Coordinates of C-alpha atoms and ligand atoms in Angstrom, one line a residue:
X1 CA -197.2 -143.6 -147.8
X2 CA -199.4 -143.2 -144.9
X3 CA -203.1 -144.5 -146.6
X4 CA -200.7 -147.0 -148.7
X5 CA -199.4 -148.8 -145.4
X6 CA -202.1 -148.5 -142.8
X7 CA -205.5 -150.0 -143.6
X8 CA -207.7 -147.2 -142.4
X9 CA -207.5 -143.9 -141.8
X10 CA -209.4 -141.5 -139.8
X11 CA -211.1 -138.0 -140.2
X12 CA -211.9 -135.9 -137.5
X13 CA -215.5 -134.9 -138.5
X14 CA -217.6 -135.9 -141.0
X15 CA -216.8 -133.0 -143.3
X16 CA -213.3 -133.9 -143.1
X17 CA -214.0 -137.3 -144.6
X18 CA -215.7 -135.9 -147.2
X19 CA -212.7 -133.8 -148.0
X20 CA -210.1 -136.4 -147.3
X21 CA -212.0 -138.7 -149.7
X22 CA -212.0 -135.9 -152.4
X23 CA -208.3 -135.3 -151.8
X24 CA -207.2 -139.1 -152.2
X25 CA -210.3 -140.8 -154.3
X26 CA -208.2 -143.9 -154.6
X27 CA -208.2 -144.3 -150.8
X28 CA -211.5 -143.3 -150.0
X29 CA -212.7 -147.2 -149.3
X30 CA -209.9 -147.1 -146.3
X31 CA -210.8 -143.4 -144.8
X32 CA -214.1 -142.7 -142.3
X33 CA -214.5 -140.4 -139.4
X34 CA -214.6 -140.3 -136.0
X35 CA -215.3 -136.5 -134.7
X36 CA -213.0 -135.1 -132.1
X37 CA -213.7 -134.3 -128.8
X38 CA -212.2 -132.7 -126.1
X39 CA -211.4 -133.6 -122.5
X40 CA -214.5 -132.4 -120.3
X41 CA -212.9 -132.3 -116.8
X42 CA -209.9 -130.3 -118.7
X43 CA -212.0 -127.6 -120.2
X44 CA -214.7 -127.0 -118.1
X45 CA -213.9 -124.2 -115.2
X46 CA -214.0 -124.4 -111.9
X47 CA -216.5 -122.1 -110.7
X48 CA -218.8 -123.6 -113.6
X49 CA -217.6 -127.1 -112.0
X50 CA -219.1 -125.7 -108.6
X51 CA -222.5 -124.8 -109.9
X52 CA -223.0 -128.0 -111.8
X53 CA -222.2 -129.4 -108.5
X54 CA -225.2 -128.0 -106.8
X55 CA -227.6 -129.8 -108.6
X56 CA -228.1 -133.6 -107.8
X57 CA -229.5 -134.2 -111.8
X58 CA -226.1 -133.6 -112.6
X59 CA -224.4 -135.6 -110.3
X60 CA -221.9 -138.0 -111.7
X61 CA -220.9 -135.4 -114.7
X62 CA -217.3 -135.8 -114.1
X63 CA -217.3 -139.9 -115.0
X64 CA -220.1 -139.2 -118.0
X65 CA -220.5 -135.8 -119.9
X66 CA -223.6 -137.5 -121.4
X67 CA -225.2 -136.3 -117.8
X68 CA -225.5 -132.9 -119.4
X69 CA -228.5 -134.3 -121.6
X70 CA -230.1 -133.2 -118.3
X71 CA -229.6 -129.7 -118.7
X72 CA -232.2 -128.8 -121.1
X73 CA -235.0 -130.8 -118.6
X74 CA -233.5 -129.1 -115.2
X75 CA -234.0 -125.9 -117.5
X76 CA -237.5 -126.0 -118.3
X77 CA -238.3 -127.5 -114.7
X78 CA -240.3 -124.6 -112.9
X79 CA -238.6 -125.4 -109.8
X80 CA -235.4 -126.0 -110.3
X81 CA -234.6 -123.8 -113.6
X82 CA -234.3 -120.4 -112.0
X83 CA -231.9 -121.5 -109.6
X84 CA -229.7 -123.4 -112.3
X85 CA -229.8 -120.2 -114.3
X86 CA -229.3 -118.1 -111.4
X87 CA -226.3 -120.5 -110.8
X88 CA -224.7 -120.6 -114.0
X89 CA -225.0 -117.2 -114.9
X90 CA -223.0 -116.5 -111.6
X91 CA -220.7 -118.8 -112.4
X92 CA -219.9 -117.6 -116.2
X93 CA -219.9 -114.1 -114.5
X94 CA -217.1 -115.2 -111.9
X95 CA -214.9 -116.6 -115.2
X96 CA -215.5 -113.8 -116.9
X97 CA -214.3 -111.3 -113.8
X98 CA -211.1 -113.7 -113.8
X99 CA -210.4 -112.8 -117.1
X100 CA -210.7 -109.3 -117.0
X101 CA -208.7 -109.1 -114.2
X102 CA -205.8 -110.8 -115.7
X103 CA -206.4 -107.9 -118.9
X104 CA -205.9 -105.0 -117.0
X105 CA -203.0 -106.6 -114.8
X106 CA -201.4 -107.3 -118.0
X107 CA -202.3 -104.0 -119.6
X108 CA -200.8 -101.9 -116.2
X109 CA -197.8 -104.0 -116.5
X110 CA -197.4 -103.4 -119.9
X111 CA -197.5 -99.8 -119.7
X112 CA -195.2 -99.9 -116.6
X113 CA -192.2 -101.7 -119.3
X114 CA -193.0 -98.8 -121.6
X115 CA -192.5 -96.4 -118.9
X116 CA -189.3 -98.2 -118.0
X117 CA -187.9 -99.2 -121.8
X118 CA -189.7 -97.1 -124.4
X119 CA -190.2 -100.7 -126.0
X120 CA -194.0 -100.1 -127.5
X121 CA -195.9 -102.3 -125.6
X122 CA -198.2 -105.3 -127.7
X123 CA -201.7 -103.3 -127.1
X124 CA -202.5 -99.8 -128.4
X125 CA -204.6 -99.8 -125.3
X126 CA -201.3 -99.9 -122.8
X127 CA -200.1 -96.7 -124.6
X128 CA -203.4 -94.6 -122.9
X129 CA -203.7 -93.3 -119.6
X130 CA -204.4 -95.1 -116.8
X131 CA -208.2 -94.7 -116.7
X132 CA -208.6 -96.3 -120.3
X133 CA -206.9 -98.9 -119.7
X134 CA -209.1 -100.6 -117.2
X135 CA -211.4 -103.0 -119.4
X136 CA -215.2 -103.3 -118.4
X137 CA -216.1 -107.0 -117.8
X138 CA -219.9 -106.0 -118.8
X139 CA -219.1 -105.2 -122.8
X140 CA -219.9 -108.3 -125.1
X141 CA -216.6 -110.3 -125.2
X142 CA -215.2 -112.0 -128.3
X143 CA -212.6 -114.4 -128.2
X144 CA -210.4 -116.0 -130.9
X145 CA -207.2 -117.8 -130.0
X146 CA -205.5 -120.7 -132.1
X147 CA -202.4 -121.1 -133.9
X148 CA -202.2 -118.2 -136.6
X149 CA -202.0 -120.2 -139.8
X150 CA -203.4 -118.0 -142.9
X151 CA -206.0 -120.2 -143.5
X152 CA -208.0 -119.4 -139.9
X153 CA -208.3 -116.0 -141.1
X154 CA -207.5 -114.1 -137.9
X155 CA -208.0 -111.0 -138.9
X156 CA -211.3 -111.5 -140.7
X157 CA -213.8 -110.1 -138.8
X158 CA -211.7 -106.7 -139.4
X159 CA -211.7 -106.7 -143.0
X160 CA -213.9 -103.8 -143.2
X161 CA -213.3 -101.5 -140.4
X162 CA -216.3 -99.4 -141.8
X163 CA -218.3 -101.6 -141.8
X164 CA -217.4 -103.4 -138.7
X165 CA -217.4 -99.8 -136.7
X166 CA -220.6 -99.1 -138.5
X167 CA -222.9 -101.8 -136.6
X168 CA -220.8 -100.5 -133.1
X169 CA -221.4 -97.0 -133.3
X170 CA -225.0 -96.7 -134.9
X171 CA -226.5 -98.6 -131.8
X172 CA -223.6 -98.0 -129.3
X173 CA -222.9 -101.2 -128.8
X174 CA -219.5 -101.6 -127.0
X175 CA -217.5 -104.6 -127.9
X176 CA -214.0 -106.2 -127.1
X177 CA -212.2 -108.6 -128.8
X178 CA -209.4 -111.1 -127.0
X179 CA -207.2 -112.3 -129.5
X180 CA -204.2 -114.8 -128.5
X181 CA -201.6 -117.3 -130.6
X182 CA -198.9 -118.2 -131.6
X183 CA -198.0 -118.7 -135.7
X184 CA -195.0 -121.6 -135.9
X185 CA -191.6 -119.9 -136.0
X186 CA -190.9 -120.7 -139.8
X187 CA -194.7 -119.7 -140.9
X188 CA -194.0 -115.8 -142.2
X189 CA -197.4 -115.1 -144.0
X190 CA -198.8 -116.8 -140.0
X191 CA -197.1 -114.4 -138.3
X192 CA -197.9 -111.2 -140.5
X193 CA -201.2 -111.8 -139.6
X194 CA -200.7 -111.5 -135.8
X195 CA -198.5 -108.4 -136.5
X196 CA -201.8 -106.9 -138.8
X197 CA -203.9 -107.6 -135.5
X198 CA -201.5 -105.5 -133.3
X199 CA -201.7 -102.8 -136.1
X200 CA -205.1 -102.6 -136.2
X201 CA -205.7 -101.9 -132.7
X202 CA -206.0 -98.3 -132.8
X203 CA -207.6 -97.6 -136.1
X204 CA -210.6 -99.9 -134.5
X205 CA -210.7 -97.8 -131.3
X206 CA -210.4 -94.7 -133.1
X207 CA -213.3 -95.4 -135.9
X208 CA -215.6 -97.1 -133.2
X209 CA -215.1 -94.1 -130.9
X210 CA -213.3 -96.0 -128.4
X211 CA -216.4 -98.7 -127.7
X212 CA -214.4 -101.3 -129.6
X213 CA -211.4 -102.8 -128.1
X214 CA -208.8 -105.4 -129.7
X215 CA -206.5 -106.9 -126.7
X216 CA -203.7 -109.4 -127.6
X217 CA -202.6 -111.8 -125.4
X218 CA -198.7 -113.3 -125.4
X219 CA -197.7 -116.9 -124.8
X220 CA -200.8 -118.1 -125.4
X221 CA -200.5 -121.7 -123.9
X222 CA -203.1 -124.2 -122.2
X223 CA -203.8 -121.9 -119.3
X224 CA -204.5 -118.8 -121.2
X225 CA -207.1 -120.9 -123.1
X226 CA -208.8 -122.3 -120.3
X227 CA -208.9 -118.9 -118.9
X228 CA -210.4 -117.4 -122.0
X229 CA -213.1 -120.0 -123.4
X230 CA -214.8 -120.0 -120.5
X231 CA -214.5 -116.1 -119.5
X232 CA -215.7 -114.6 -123.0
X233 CA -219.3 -114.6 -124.0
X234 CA -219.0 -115.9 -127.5
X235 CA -216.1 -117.9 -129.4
X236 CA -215.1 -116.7 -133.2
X237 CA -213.8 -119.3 -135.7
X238 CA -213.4 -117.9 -138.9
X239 CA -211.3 -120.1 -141.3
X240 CA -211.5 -120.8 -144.7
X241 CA -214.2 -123.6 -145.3
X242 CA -213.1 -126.4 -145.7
X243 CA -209.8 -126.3 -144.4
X244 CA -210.5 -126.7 -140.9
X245 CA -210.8 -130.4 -140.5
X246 CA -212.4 -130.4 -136.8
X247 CA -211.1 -127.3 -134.7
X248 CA -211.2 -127.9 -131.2
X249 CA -210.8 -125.1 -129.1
X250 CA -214.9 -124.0 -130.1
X251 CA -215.8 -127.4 -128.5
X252 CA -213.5 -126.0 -125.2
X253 CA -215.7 -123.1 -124.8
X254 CA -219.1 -125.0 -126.2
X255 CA -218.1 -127.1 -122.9
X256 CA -218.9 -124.1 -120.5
X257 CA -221.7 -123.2 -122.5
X258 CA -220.2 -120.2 -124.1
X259 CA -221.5 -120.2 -127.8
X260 CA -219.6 -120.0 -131.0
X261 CA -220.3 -117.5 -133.9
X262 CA -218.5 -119.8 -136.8
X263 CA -218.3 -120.4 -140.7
X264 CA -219.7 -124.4 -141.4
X265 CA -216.4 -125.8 -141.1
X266 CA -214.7 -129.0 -139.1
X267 CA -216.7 -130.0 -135.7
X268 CA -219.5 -126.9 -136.3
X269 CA -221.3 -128.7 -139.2
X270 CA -222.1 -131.1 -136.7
X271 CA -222.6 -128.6 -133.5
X272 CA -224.4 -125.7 -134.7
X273 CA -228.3 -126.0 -134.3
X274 CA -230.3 -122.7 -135.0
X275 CA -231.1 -120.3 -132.1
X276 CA -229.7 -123.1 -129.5
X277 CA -225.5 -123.6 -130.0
X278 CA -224.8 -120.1 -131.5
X279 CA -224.5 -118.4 -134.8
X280 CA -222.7 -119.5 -138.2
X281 CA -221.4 -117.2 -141.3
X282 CA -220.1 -117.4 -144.3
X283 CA -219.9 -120.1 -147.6
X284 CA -221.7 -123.2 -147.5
X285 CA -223.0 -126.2 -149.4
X286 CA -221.1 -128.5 -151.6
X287 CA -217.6 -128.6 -151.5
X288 CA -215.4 -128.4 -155.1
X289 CA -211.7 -129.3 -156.0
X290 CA -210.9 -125.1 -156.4
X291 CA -212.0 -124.6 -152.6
X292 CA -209.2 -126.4 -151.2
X293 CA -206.8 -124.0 -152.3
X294 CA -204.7 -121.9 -149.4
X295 CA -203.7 -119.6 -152.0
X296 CA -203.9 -115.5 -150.7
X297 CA -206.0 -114.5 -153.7
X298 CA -209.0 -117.6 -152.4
X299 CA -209.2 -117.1 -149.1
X300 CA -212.9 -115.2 -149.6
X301 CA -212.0 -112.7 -147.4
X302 CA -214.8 -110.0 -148.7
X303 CA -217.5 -112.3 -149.3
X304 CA -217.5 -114.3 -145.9
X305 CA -216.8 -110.8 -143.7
X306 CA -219.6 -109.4 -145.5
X307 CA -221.5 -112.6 -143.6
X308 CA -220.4 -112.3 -140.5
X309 CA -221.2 -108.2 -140.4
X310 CA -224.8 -109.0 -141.5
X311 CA -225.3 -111.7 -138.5
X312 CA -223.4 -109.5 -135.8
X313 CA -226.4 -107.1 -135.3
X314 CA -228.8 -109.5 -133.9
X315 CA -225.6 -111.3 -131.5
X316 CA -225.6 -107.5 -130.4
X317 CA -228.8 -106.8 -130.1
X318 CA -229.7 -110.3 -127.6
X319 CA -226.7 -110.0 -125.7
X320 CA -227.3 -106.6 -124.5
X321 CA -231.6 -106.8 -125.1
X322 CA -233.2 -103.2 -125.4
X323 CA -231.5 -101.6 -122.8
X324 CA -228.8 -99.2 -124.6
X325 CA -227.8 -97.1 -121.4
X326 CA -226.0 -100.1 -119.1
X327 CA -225.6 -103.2 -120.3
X328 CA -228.1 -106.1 -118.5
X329 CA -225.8 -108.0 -116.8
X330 CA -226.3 -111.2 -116.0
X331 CA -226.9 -111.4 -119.9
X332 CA -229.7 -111.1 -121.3
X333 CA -232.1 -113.3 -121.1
X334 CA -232.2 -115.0 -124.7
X335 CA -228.4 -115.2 -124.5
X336 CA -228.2 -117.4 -121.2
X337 CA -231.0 -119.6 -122.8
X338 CA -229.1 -120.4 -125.8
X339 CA -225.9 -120.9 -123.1
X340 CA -228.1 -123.5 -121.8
X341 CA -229.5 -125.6 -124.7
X342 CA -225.8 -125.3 -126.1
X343 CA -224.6 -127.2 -122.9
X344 CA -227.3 -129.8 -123.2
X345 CA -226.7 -130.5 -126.5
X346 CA -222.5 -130.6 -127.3
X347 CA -221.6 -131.6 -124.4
X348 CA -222.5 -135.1 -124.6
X349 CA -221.1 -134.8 -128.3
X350 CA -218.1 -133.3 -128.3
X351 CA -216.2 -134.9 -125.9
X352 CA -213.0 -137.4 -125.2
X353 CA -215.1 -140.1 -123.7
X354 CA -217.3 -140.4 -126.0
X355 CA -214.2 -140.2 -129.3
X356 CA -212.4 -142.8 -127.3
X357 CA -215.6 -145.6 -127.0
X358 CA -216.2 -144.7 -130.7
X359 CA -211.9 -145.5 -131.3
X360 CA -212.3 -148.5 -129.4
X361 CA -215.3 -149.8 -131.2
X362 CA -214.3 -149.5 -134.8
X363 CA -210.5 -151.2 -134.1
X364 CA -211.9 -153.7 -132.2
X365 CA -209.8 -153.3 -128.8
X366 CA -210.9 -155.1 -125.8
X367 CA -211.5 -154.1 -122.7
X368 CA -212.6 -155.8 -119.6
X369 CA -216.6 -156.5 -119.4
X370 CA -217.1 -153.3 -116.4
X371 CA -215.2 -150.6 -118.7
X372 CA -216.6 -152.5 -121.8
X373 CA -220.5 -151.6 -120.3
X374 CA -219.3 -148.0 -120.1
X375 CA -217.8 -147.6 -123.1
X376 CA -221.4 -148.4 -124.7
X377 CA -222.9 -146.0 -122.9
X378 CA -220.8 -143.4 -124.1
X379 CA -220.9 -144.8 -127.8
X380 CA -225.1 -144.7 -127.7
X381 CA -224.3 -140.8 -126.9
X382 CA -223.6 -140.2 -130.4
X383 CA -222.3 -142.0 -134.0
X384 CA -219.7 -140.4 -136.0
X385 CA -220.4 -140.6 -139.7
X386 CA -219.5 -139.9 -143.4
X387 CA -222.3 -139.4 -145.6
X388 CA -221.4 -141.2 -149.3
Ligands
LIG1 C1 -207.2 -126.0 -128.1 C2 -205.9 -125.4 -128.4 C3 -205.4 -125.3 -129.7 C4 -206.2 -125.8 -130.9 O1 -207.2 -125.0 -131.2 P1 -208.0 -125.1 -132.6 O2 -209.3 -124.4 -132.4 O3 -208.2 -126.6 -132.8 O4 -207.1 -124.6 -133.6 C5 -204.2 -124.8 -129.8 N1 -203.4 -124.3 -128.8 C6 -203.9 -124.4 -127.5 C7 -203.1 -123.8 -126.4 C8 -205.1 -125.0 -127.3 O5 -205.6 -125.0 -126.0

């Protein structure tokens, strides 16, 4: 009823369109895309707010995210790139120690209720002594939080414990994993996957030989988001392609730099540049009428797992560099790089300001000629597209 009455309708990326177009063939003359963004001065943290602060080239990046262009120049100046580094790395380091603090409060207090109501707390790791439970902000940090639909494949990156603990153990490299979301209250198979995380808490620990971690976070809301996109080193998104039509919370963490490991699906068709935004996994090319199906038994579990174990190594090994005894904190230097060039590039991309000048634009609303001037600027910062 919807394409029938209206006489457009939007995507929100430019695989989408070509999905939505494949779904409804006799509306595809009435659908395009605009890609989604996300609100800049929402997402971006306050201690990365204060570095980007201290640098005049960046001034004005609260009224225009297309400043962070900049970045990748400020970077590669010889006087002022070591100190930008220097400044973000503190910065990322500082939302990172806010993070982990939150962890092992919650973890204490969590063992505390078990003490008090033999109710089995929601992390294997609350159920250890008090000296395991305090989580070390220095191991590589993996977050994933979203609504638990089946089709996100929560749980994917654990399909093969084996192989998963394999890659840990071999070249002791200690990982945790932040996992937060909610399924919606009708959606069973949604929330048996967030009960299969739980379960698989301490079968990871065990096989990895405790250097693997899996924490879940309750209530995930807004501020738990905030709090983890900017505090982890690296964001998964593992759905099934192509079912995410833009995913959103990637572009929250791509805001503070943080890079995304993620299948070609939604917004990271359009994000992911090689060795610069972060890493991608799994099935590609061109998409047919069978791989729209949500159906348990084509979800590719095996195949796209199997891709995402054979890219983990070399996340591994530039996070924590050569060094296997203590972990180089501030990261390594490859991994802060990439950090950078993923600021200076989705930044200017992936955000509100520059969705809402494209929105404007292609439904012809008016504004007066001083917002109108802006609104160009924005829209020259990138064009939304659909390939035929
Ligand atoms: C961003 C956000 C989402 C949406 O995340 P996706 O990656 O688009 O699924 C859901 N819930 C909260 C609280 C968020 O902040």
């Amino acid at each position: 009823m919807a394409m029938t009455v209206n006489r457009a309708a939007n995507s929100v990326s430019r695989l989408h369109c070509l999905v939505t177009r494949q779904q409804f063939p006799q509306f595809a003359h009435k659908i395009s895309a605009i890609t989604n963004g996300v609100h800049h001065l929402t997402w971006i943290s306050e201690a990365r707010a204060t570095a980007f602060n201290a640098f005049p080239a960046l001034q004005n990046w609260q009224r225009d995210p297309g400043v962070f262009a900049r970045v990748k120049e400020l970077h590669q100046d010889p006087a002022q790139g070591p100190r930008f580094r220097s400044y973000f790395g503190e910065a990322w380091r500082k939302d990172t120690a806010i993070l982990y603090n939150y962890l092992n409060t919650m973890l204490a207090r969590h063992r505390n209720q078990k003490l008090e109501t033999w109710i089995d707390p929601p992390n294997f790791l609350s159920s250890l002594d008090d000296r395991h439970c305090r989580m070390d902000p220095r191991v590589f940090t993996i977050g994933f939080a979203r609504r638990f639909s089946t089709y996100k494949r929560a749980d994917l990156i654990f399909d093969d414990l084996d192989a998963l603990c394999e890659i840990i153990v071999t070249n002791h490299w200690p990982i945790n994993f932040i996992f937060a979301g909610k399924a919606h209250p009708a959606d069973e198979p949604g929330k048996s996957v967030i009960k299969l995380i739980i379960d698989s808490q301490q079968e990871l620990y065990k096989r990895s030989k405790g250097l693997a971690n899996l924490i879940f976070i309750p209530n995930y809301d807004m501020k738990i988001a905030k709090m983890m996109v900017a505090g982890v080193h690296a964001w998964l998104n593992s759905p099934k392609r192509p079912l995410e039509a833009s995913g959103t919370s990637g572009m929250k963490a791509a805001m503070n730099g943080v890079p995304n490991i993620s299948i070609m699906d939604g917004w990271w068709a359009e994000g992911y540049h090689e060795g610069l935004t972060g890493w991608k996994f799994g099935a590609e090319g061109p998409v047919a009428e069978a791989d729209l199906s949500e159906s348990p038994e084509s979800l590719l579990y095996r195949e796209d797992a199997a891709s995402l174990y054979q890219i983990l190594p070399t996340i591994l090994q530039q996070f924590y560099g050569n060094e296997q005894a203590e972990p180089s904190h501030p990261h390594h230097c490859p991994f802060l790089d990439q950090a950078i060039m993923n600021l200076s590039l989705n930044v200017p991309i992936f955000n509100t300001h520059r969705m809402a000048a494209e929105y404007l634009s292609k439904y012809k609303l008016r504004l007066p000629p001083a917002q109108e001037q802006e609104m160009n600027h924005f829209r020259a910062l990138y064009t939304s597209d659909c390939p035929e």
